[in-house]
Structures are given as C-alpha cells and as structure tokens.
Amino acid sequence: MTRFVAAFFVVLISVLPAAAQSPAPVSVLLDALAQRPDLEPLKTVIVARDGKILAERGYRGNRVTNPTNIKSASKSIISALVGIAIDKGLLEGPDQKIAPILKADLPASPDPRVNDITIGNLLSMQAGLGRLSGPNYGRWVASRNWVRSALAQPFDDDPGGAMLYSTASTHLLSAILTKVGGKSTLALAREWLGPLDGFRIGAWDRDPQGIYLGGNQMAMSPRSLLAFGELYRNAGRTASGVQLVSPAWIEASWQHRTNSRFSGDSYGYGWFTRQVAGETVHFAWGYGGQMLYIMPNLDLTVVMTSAESGPSARNGYRDTLHLVLGEIIATVKALPETDG
C-alpha cells in the first residue's frame, strides 16, 4: 500500500505542472480567431478584466503596442475632453450655444437655426447640419476652412432632431476646445489625460487652420486605447485614484440621446450602446473596425483594431466583431474567479 501511494503521488506531481501550464480559456479563444477567414482584417485584440489584461494578441505581424489609426473611435476621446472642459469651467455645459464661440466662422447670412445648436447637439450628432461623413467627407476636407464649411452646410433637420452622423460635428468641438482652452486640442489632451498611465496620442491630422481633426485620423496604440477605456470603466479615475473625468459626465455620455438610423444602436455623447450576449455594452467605433468596448457590469474592457482600408458596417464586419465580443463575454462569464 505504501509503495502504491508513493507511486500515485509521483504520477500526480508529474501531471500538475502540465495542467498549470495549460492555456487559459480567453487565450485559447484569441488564438482561434487567427484561423477565421471572416476576421481577415483583424489586427489586434486585448481583453482586460478589472484592470488586468487576461489575454492580448496581434495578428499578421501587428502588435498591441504599435500606433494605429483609430478613426472615429477618437470621437469618444473628444467627448471626454469636452466633459473635462465643462468641469474646469471653460464651457458652461451641454446646453451652451456654439454660435457665440464660433462667431468668426459663421456664414455671412446664416440659417437662424445655427443659433440654436448646442454643445450637446454636436456631441450626440443632432446638430441638424448636413452630414460631412461618408460620401461628403472628401469634399469637406478638401475645403480651405473646415469649420466655416461645416457651419455653412444646409440644415437637414432642426437642432435636436434626428441623428445625422458627421465628423464635422466633432471637428467643431475640437475648434471650440481650442478657443476656450487657449491651446491645441492635442496639447489639451496631453495635459488633461496625461496622468493616465499608458495613454498617448501619436500622429493626428490638422485642418488648414491648424485645428486638430476632431473625431478622425488619430494614431493610438491598442494598449493606449485600452488605457482610455479603463479610465471610463473605472468611473473616470486612474489606477492610482486621480479623478480625470467626472463620473457624472461618463453617465451623461452613456445616456441614450438618439439612435443610429443605420444600426439602431443607442447613441449618447460620443458613445454607442447596445446589448451583446445579455450584457449592456458601451462602445466607441471607428471605420474599418476600430473598437473599444466597455462592460461595466463585468468589469470588462475589450479593444479590437482592424485594417482601415475597408468599411465595417456595410459589409457586416462590424457585426462579426460584435459576435466575437459575445464569445469573449461568454468565455469570461464562465471563468473561475482567479482564472484568465
């Protein structure tokens, strides 16, 4: 019996290290994504829970530390800067009218409705001005003054009406931040979000007047985008406890203001919201499939970046990424408390 027990423990000890080294479920899932033909554009994925990275992958030579163009996911960063400007007293609040701030760039004979547009209207894509995204984007960025061109667009709806998704709206916010902050939007972002460990904006396009393009053409690494997402998941506080964005602003940003006419998703102040795998998900979304997902109830933050060369909505790729998120959610919910 003694010899049998000893032999049993020898076998048990020899097995334990192998079991301890077996891949964690989230890692297995991310590895499997590399083999899926429907995810050919996928560049990186990071999954973090409660501030700790469970797994991350770079596909086809991409790395989570390399800068990438996050496209319209940067609109959520513009929203954060507006919230900070309000907290600092540089802006009155979402109901503040924009015409007095941008009066030097108003048309000579403006539509009277331009005087009704508020900061909140720009944030929620309800300014009413004709869209300058999609097929109209190229014409807009070819103009000599992007702010004036945006304010001169004919109205397609009244301010506060239907959602008219337009990068021009967030560019007007960048122009407003530049005026009230007395510095470039990039300088403000570096100053106000600088205490956030891991956050860094690299290259960023500017308009002919030198105003940084609000809501597009911003380079950040997936890790940096994760740091920003973690700030919002953690109620605006850094890991060391510094409050950078007020919890009230985050709540207001995630509150339903309107709905996308293309996806039906709820939209707040620079953030989309939808249900995925039974969970409420707040997300930033950029052309091509640049995604930042936050699930507060699960303490979960997920970043996905993709090639910027093709659309993600019309071809169904964005919906594929939502399905991948659903798989990640299901995997994380099935984990033991200490597993990854």
Tab-separated table of C-alpha atoms in Angstrom:
chain	number	residue	atom	x	y	z
A	1	MET	CA	0.000	0.000	0.000
A	2	THR	CA	2.796	2.410	0.909
A	3	ARG	CA	4.544	1.698	-2.391
A	4	PHE	CA	1.251	2.303	-4.276
A	5	VAL	CA	0.608	5.620	-2.525
A	6	ALA	CA	4.144	6.798	-3.265
A	7	ALA	CA	3.759	5.872	-6.921
A	8	PHE	CA	0.425	7.693	-7.059
A	9	PHE	CA	1.978	10.928	-5.754
A	10	VAL	CA	4.867	10.637	-8.215
A	11	VAL	CA	2.347	10.489	-11.058
A	12	LEU	CA	0.263	13.315	-9.584
A	13	ILE	CA	3.268	15.622	-9.198
A	14	SER	CA	4.413	14.888	-12.734
A	15	VAL	CA	0.982	15.846	-14.085
A	16	LEU	CA	0.437	19.041	-12.095
A	17	PRO	CA	2.946	21.314	-13.905
A	18	ALA	CA	1.469	20.443	-17.283
A	19	ALA	CA	-2.033	21.205	-16.039
A	20	ALA	CA	-0.882	24.501	-14.565
A	21	GLN	CA	0.630	25.491	-17.918
A	22	SER	CA	-2.458	24.696	-19.981
A	23	PRO	CA	-3.711	27.763	-21.927
A	24	ALA	CA	-6.378	29.864	-20.248
A	25	PRO	CA	-9.789	29.935	-22.000
A	26	VAL	CA	-9.556	33.553	-23.179
A	27	SER	CA	-6.107	32.896	-24.633
A	28	VAL	CA	-7.419	29.827	-26.463
A	29	LEU	CA	-10.260	31.895	-27.896
A	30	LEU	CA	-7.956	34.660	-29.127
A	31	ASP	CA	-5.618	32.107	-30.698
A	32	ALA	CA	-8.536	30.582	-32.607
A	33	LEU	CA	-9.501	33.953	-34.103
A	34	ALA	CA	-6.358	33.886	-36.253
A	35	GLN	CA	-7.759	30.992	-38.276
A	36	ARG	CA	-11.108	32.558	-39.137
A	37	PRO	CA	-11.460	33.841	-42.717
A	38	ASP	CA	-14.218	36.261	-41.695
A	39	LEU	CA	-11.692	38.017	-39.454
A	40	GLU	CA	-9.032	38.607	-42.099
A	41	PRO	CA	-8.898	42.388	-41.379
A	42	LEU	CA	-8.402	41.864	-37.627
A	43	LYS	CA	-5.104	43.318	-36.368
A	44	THR	CA	-5.223	43.129	-32.565
A	45	VAL	CA	-7.432	42.112	-29.643
A	46	ILE	CA	-6.965	42.925	-25.958
A	47	VAL	CA	-9.218	41.584	-23.195
A	48	ALA	CA	-8.881	43.129	-19.723
A	49	ARG	CA	-10.896	42.488	-16.592
A	50	ASP	CA	-10.801	44.669	-13.510
A	51	GLY	CA	-7.715	46.440	-14.832
A	52	LYS	CA	-5.728	43.284	-15.620
A	53	ILE	CA	-5.079	42.009	-19.127
A	54	LEU	CA	-6.414	38.463	-19.429
A	55	ALA	CA	-5.077	37.977	-22.949
A	56	GLU	CA	-3.926	40.001	-25.949
A	57	ARG	CA	-2.931	39.110	-29.477
A	58	GLY	CA	-1.506	40.761	-32.566
A	59	TYR	CA	-2.353	39.087	-35.862
A	60	ARG	CA	-0.477	39.065	-39.178
A	61	GLY	CA	2.536	40.903	-37.823
A	62	ASN	CA	0.625	43.555	-35.872
A	63	ARG	CA	1.393	44.414	-32.246
A	64	VAL	CA	-0.724	45.877	-29.444
A	65	THR	CA	1.983	48.479	-28.771
A	66	ASN	CA	2.160	49.840	-32.333
A	67	PRO	CA	0.224	53.015	-33.250
A	68	THR	CA	-2.825	52.554	-35.448
A	69	ASN	CA	-5.408	54.951	-36.879
A	70	ILE	CA	-8.390	54.598	-34.551
A	71	LYS	CA	-10.585	56.617	-36.942
A	72	SER	CA	-13.944	57.630	-35.403
A	73	ALA	CA	-13.233	55.868	-32.118
A	74	SER	CA	-11.451	59.151	-31.385
A	75	LYS	CA	-14.863	60.836	-31.125
A	76	SER	CA	-15.159	59.306	-27.653
A	77	ILE	CA	-11.882	60.979	-26.676
A	78	ILE	CA	-13.184	64.336	-27.924
A	79	SER	CA	-16.265	63.758	-25.750
A	80	ALA	CA	-14.036	63.179	-22.714
A	81	LEU	CA	-12.155	66.426	-23.374
A	82	VAL	CA	-15.449	68.335	-23.598
A	83	GLY	CA	-16.511	66.868	-20.254
A	84	ILE	CA	-13.221	67.920	-18.658
A	85	ALA	CA	-13.569	71.425	-20.146
A	86	ILE	CA	-17.022	71.695	-18.560
A	87	ASP	CA	-15.684	70.553	-15.184
A	88	LYS	CA	-12.918	73.147	-15.440
A	89	GLY	CA	-15.441	75.900	-16.142
A	90	LEU	CA	-14.154	76.543	-19.666
A	91	LEU	CA	-17.546	75.544	-21.057
A	92	GLU	CA	-20.922	76.068	-19.398
A	93	GLY	CA	-22.364	72.649	-20.191
A	94	PRO	CA	-24.114	70.634	-22.912
A	95	ASP	CA	-26.853	73.273	-23.321
A	96	GLN	CA	-24.397	76.049	-24.178
A	97	LYS	CA	-24.942	77.533	-27.667
A	98	ILE	CA	-21.989	77.265	-30.034
A	99	ALA	CA	-22.631	80.313	-32.284
A	100	PRO	CA	-21.111	82.892	-29.886
A	101	ILE	CA	-17.942	80.791	-29.579
A	102	LEU	CA	-17.555	80.250	-33.331
A	103	LYS	CA	-18.996	83.605	-34.465
A	104	ALA	CA	-15.893	84.460	-36.529
A	105	ASP	CA	-16.582	81.456	-38.766
A	106	LEU	CA	-20.355	81.793	-39.180
A	107	PRO	CA	-21.697	82.354	-42.716
A	108	ALA	CA	-22.496	85.941	-43.735
A	109	SER	CA	-26.228	85.195	-43.810
A	110	PRO	CA	-26.628	82.091	-41.669
A	111	ASP	CA	-29.724	79.984	-41.297
A	112	PRO	CA	-31.232	81.217	-37.984
A	113	ARG	CA	-31.174	77.646	-36.703
A	114	VAL	CA	-27.385	77.819	-36.383
A	115	ASN	CA	-28.003	79.933	-33.264
A	116	ASP	CA	-29.856	77.004	-31.666
A	117	ILE	CA	-27.072	74.418	-31.972
A	118	THR	CA	-25.646	73.409	-28.586
A	119	ILE	CA	-22.530	71.619	-27.395
A	120	GLY	CA	-24.759	68.653	-26.587
A	121	ASN	CA	-26.197	68.625	-30.122
A	122	LEU	CA	-22.693	68.292	-31.556
A	123	LEU	CA	-21.821	65.509	-29.119
A	124	SER	CA	-24.951	63.493	-29.906
A	125	MET	CA	-24.845	64.128	-33.683
A	126	GLN	CA	-28.097	66.094	-33.547
A	127	ALA	CA	-26.856	69.446	-34.844
A	128	GLY	CA	-29.205	69.273	-37.836
A	129	LEU	CA	-26.477	70.349	-40.293
A	130	GLY	CA	-25.958	68.297	-43.427
A	131	ARG	CA	-23.686	65.287	-42.907
A	132	LEU	CA	-19.991	65.604	-43.750
A	133	SER	CA	-19.102	61.963	-43.310
A	134	GLY	CA	-19.321	59.163	-45.836
A	135	PRO	CA	-19.599	60.399	-49.438
A	136	ASN	CA	-19.386	64.058	-48.367
A	137	TYR	CA	-16.217	63.681	-46.294
A	138	GLY	CA	-13.712	64.122	-49.144
A	139	ARG	CA	-15.336	67.326	-50.350
A	140	TRP	CA	-15.317	68.730	-46.838
A	141	VAL	CA	-11.634	68.040	-46.046
A	142	ALA	CA	-10.690	69.494	-49.444
A	143	SER	CA	-12.173	72.867	-48.421
A	144	ARG	CA	-9.941	75.729	-47.280
A	145	ASN	CA	-11.657	76.174	-43.908
A	146	TRP	CA	-13.289	73.106	-42.390
A	147	VAL	CA	-15.013	74.963	-39.564
A	148	ARG	CA	-16.621	77.522	-41.887
A	149	SER	CA	-17.576	74.812	-44.363
A	150	ALA	CA	-19.274	72.793	-41.607
A	151	LEU	CA	-21.234	75.787	-40.301
A	152	ALA	CA	-22.322	76.706	-43.846
A	153	GLN	CA	-23.944	73.349	-44.559
A	154	PRO	CA	-27.685	73.456	-45.245
A	155	PHE	CA	-29.841	72.059	-42.448
A	156	ASP	CA	-31.297	68.590	-42.987
A	157	ASP	CA	-33.177	68.740	-39.671
A	158	ASP	CA	-33.673	71.078	-36.736
A	159	PRO	CA	-31.075	71.046	-33.951
A	160	GLY	CA	-32.022	68.307	-31.518
A	161	GLY	CA	-33.749	66.298	-34.241
A	162	ALA	CA	-32.635	63.043	-35.868
A	163	MET	CA	-29.128	61.691	-35.550
A	164	LEU	CA	-27.024	62.864	-38.515
A	165	TYR	CA	-23.637	61.227	-38.012
A	166	SER	CA	-20.979	63.700	-39.115
A	167	THR	CA	-17.293	64.071	-38.327
A	168	ALA	CA	-17.783	67.807	-38.883
A	169	SER	CA	-19.753	67.944	-35.624
A	170	THR	CA	-16.846	66.625	-33.567
A	171	HIS	CA	-14.435	68.835	-35.514
A	172	LEU	CA	-16.478	71.845	-34.419
A	173	LEU	CA	-15.992	70.589	-30.861
A	174	SER	CA	-12.238	70.462	-31.445
A	175	ALA	CA	-12.356	74.078	-32.688
A	176	ILE	CA	-14.364	75.060	-29.604
A	177	LEU	CA	-11.914	73.322	-27.263
A	178	THR	CA	-9.033	75.123	-28.964
A	179	LYS	CA	-10.721	78.501	-28.464
A	180	VAL	CA	-11.806	78.101	-24.855
A	181	GLY	CA	-8.697	76.156	-23.787
A	182	GLY	CA	-6.209	78.534	-25.361
A	183	LYS	CA	-4.185	75.563	-26.640
A	184	SER	CA	-4.428	72.993	-29.388
A	185	THR	CA	-6.725	70.041	-28.783
A	186	LEU	CA	-3.680	67.771	-28.766
A	187	ALA	CA	-1.979	69.906	-26.089
A	188	LEU	CA	-5.164	69.825	-24.004
A	189	ALA	CA	-5.449	66.038	-24.373
A	190	ARG	CA	-1.847	65.573	-23.297
A	191	GLU	CA	-2.316	67.896	-20.323
A	192	TRP	CA	-5.712	66.689	-19.141
A	193	LEU	CA	-5.274	62.976	-19.832
A	194	GLY	CA	-1.517	62.929	-19.275
A	195	PRO	CA	-1.765	61.428	-15.750
A	196	LEU	CA	-3.407	58.338	-17.290
A	197	ASP	CA	-0.699	55.692	-17.382
A	198	GLY	CA	-0.253	54.256	-20.861
A	199	PHE	CA	-2.307	56.921	-22.661
A	200	ARG	CA	-0.630	58.554	-25.636
A	201	ILE	CA	-1.819	60.168	-28.857
A	202	GLY	CA	0.695	59.984	-31.691
A	203	ALA	CA	0.153	61.425	-35.157
A	204	TRP	CA	-3.069	63.386	-35.651
A	205	ASP	CA	-4.234	65.289	-38.742
A	206	ARG	CA	-4.981	69.034	-38.630
A	207	ASP	CA	-7.135	71.283	-40.776
A	208	PRO	CA	-5.707	74.201	-42.837
A	209	GLN	CA	-6.048	76.486	-39.793
A	210	GLY	CA	-4.075	74.057	-37.612
A	211	ILE	CA	-7.052	72.707	-35.640
A	212	TYR	CA	-6.706	69.010	-34.870
A	213	LEU	CA	-9.327	66.937	-36.640
A	214	GLY	CA	-11.987	66.224	-34.068
A	215	GLY	CA	-13.104	62.634	-34.440
A	216	ASN	CA	-10.818	61.094	-37.073
A	217	GLN	CA	-7.264	60.422	-38.218
A	218	MET	CA	-5.801	59.930	-34.742
A	219	ALA	CA	-2.987	57.459	-34.103
A	220	MET	CA	-3.027	55.484	-30.872
A	221	SER	CA	-1.792	52.045	-29.919
A	222	PRO	CA	-4.357	49.421	-28.876
A	223	ARG	CA	-2.770	49.497	-25.405
A	224	SER	CA	-3.329	53.269	-25.244
A	225	LEU	CA	-6.953	52.824	-26.322
A	226	LEU	CA	-7.304	50.226	-23.570
A	227	ALA	CA	-5.958	52.720	-21.024
A	228	PHE	CA	-8.618	55.217	-22.097
A	229	GLY	CA	-11.336	52.566	-21.871
A	230	GLU	CA	-10.164	51.573	-18.410
A	231	LEU	CA	-10.461	55.207	-17.328
A	232	TYR	CA	-14.151	55.171	-18.246
A	233	ARG	CA	-14.743	51.709	-16.777
A	234	ASN	CA	-13.199	52.956	-13.551
A	235	ALA	CA	-15.607	55.935	-13.304
A	236	GLY	CA	-13.050	58.434	-14.605
A	237	ARG	CA	-10.278	57.572	-12.134
A	238	THR	CA	-6.769	56.420	-12.922
A	239	ALA	CA	-5.405	53.257	-11.313
A	240	SER	CA	-3.713	55.481	-8.727
A	241	GLY	CA	-7.008	57.183	-7.893
A	242	VAL	CA	-6.655	60.512	-9.743
A	243	GLN	CA	-10.062	61.734	-10.976
A	244	LEU	CA	-9.666	62.905	-14.592
A	245	VAL	CA	-13.237	62.658	-15.902
A	246	SER	CA	-16.216	63.095	-13.605
A	247	PRO	CA	-18.477	60.070	-13.063
A	248	ALA	CA	-21.445	62.346	-13.863
A	249	TRP	CA	-20.002	63.097	-17.311
A	250	ILE	CA	-19.458	59.420	-18.052
A	251	GLU	CA	-23.034	58.670	-17.031
A	252	ALA	CA	-24.293	61.526	-19.212
A	253	SER	CA	-22.172	60.326	-22.141
A	254	TRP	CA	-23.629	56.825	-21.964
A	255	GLN	CA	-27.204	58.052	-21.572
A	256	HIS	CA	-29.478	57.486	-24.552
A	257	ARG	CA	-29.907	60.649	-26.633
A	258	THR	CA	-30.808	59.268	-30.055
A	259	ASN	CA	-30.419	56.174	-32.244
A	260	SER	CA	-28.336	55.419	-35.296
A	261	ARG	CA	-30.532	55.150	-38.358
A	262	PHE	CA	-28.080	52.614	-39.765
A	263	SER	CA	-27.655	50.180	-36.847
A	264	GLY	CA	-30.423	51.169	-34.441
A	265	ASP	CA	-27.831	51.383	-31.651
A	266	SER	CA	-28.350	53.923	-28.898
A	267	TYR	CA	-26.059	56.960	-29.034
A	268	GLY	CA	-25.099	59.374	-26.280
A	269	TYR	CA	-22.258	61.873	-26.194
A	270	GLY	CA	-19.740	60.204	-28.494
A	271	TRP	CA	-20.574	56.644	-27.396
A	272	PHE	CA	-22.779	53.890	-28.825
A	273	THR	CA	-24.640	51.405	-26.600
A	274	ARG	CA	-26.154	48.024	-27.416
A	275	GLN	CA	-26.860	44.644	-25.844
A	276	VAL	CA	-24.369	41.863	-26.577
A	277	ALA	CA	-24.665	38.374	-25.097
A	278	GLY	CA	-27.093	39.674	-22.491
A	279	GLU	CA	-24.781	42.491	-21.354
A	280	THR	CA	-25.016	46.271	-21.764
A	281	VAL	CA	-22.037	47.355	-23.840
A	282	HIS	CA	-20.882	50.950	-24.325
A	283	PHE	CA	-18.543	51.269	-27.274
A	284	ALA	CA	-16.505	53.548	-29.462
A	285	TRP	CA	-16.408	52.568	-33.127
A	286	GLY	CA	-14.116	53.637	-35.939
A	287	TYR	CA	-14.134	52.974	-39.684
A	288	GLY	CA	-12.750	49.598	-40.663
A	289	GLY	CA	-13.445	48.068	-37.249
A	290	GLN	CA	-11.580	50.050	-34.586
A	291	MET	CA	-13.490	49.087	-31.443
A	292	LEU	CA	-13.355	49.945	-27.754
A	293	TYR	CA	-15.948	48.013	-25.741
A	294	ILE	CA	-16.741	48.627	-22.068
A	295	MET	CA	-18.980	46.360	-19.987
A	296	PRO	CA	-19.184	47.917	-16.505
A	297	ASN	CA	-21.230	45.072	-15.003
A	298	LEU	CA	-18.458	42.594	-15.853
A	299	ASP	CA	-15.542	44.962	-15.114
A	300	LEU	CA	-14.565	44.112	-18.685
A	301	THR	CA	-12.815	46.223	-21.335
A	302	VAL	CA	-12.056	44.912	-24.828
A	303	VAL	CA	-10.106	46.545	-27.653
A	304	MET	CA	-10.153	45.359	-31.262
A	305	THR	CA	-8.302	47.050	-34.112
A	306	SER	CA	-8.560	46.223	-37.787
A	307	ALA	CA	-7.266	47.270	-41.175
A	308	GLU	CA	-8.589	50.744	-42.062
A	309	SER	CA	-8.776	50.048	-45.783
A	310	GLY	CA	-12.396	48.916	-45.920
A	311	PRO	CA	-15.751	49.680	-44.281
A	312	SER	CA	-17.023	47.639	-41.359
A	313	ALA	CA	-20.740	48.421	-41.349
A	314	ARG	CA	-21.960	47.841	-44.908
A	315	ASN	CA	-20.035	44.576	-45.343
A	316	GLY	CA	-21.125	43.099	-41.998
A	317	TYR	CA	-17.631	43.013	-40.490
A	318	ARG	CA	-18.621	45.242	-37.567
A	319	ASP	CA	-21.406	42.799	-36.711
A	320	THR	CA	-18.859	39.982	-36.858
A	321	LEU	CA	-16.758	41.839	-34.283
A	322	HIS	CA	-19.848	42.199	-32.075
A	323	LEU	CA	-20.279	38.408	-32.309
A	324	VAL	CA	-16.643	37.900	-31.323
A	325	LEU	CA	-17.283	40.154	-28.340
A	326	GLY	CA	-20.219	37.913	-27.467
A	327	GLU	CA	-17.868	34.913	-27.473
A	328	ILE	CA	-15.435	36.785	-25.230
A	329	ILE	CA	-18.231	37.714	-22.826
A	330	ALA	CA	-19.454	34.115	-22.627
A	331	THR	CA	-15.911	32.865	-22.035
A	332	VAL	CA	-15.204	35.420	-19.320
A	333	LYS	CA	-18.501	34.717	-17.544
A	334	ALA	CA	-17.618	31.023	-17.411
A	335	LEU	CA	-14.217	31.641	-15.814
A	336	PRO	CA	-13.465	30.793	-12.188
A	337	GLU	CA	-12.750	33.924	-10.165
A	338	THR	CA	-8.971	33.508	-10.395
A	339	ASP	CA	-8.798	32.244	-13.992
A	340	GLY	CA	-7.977	34.099	-17.200
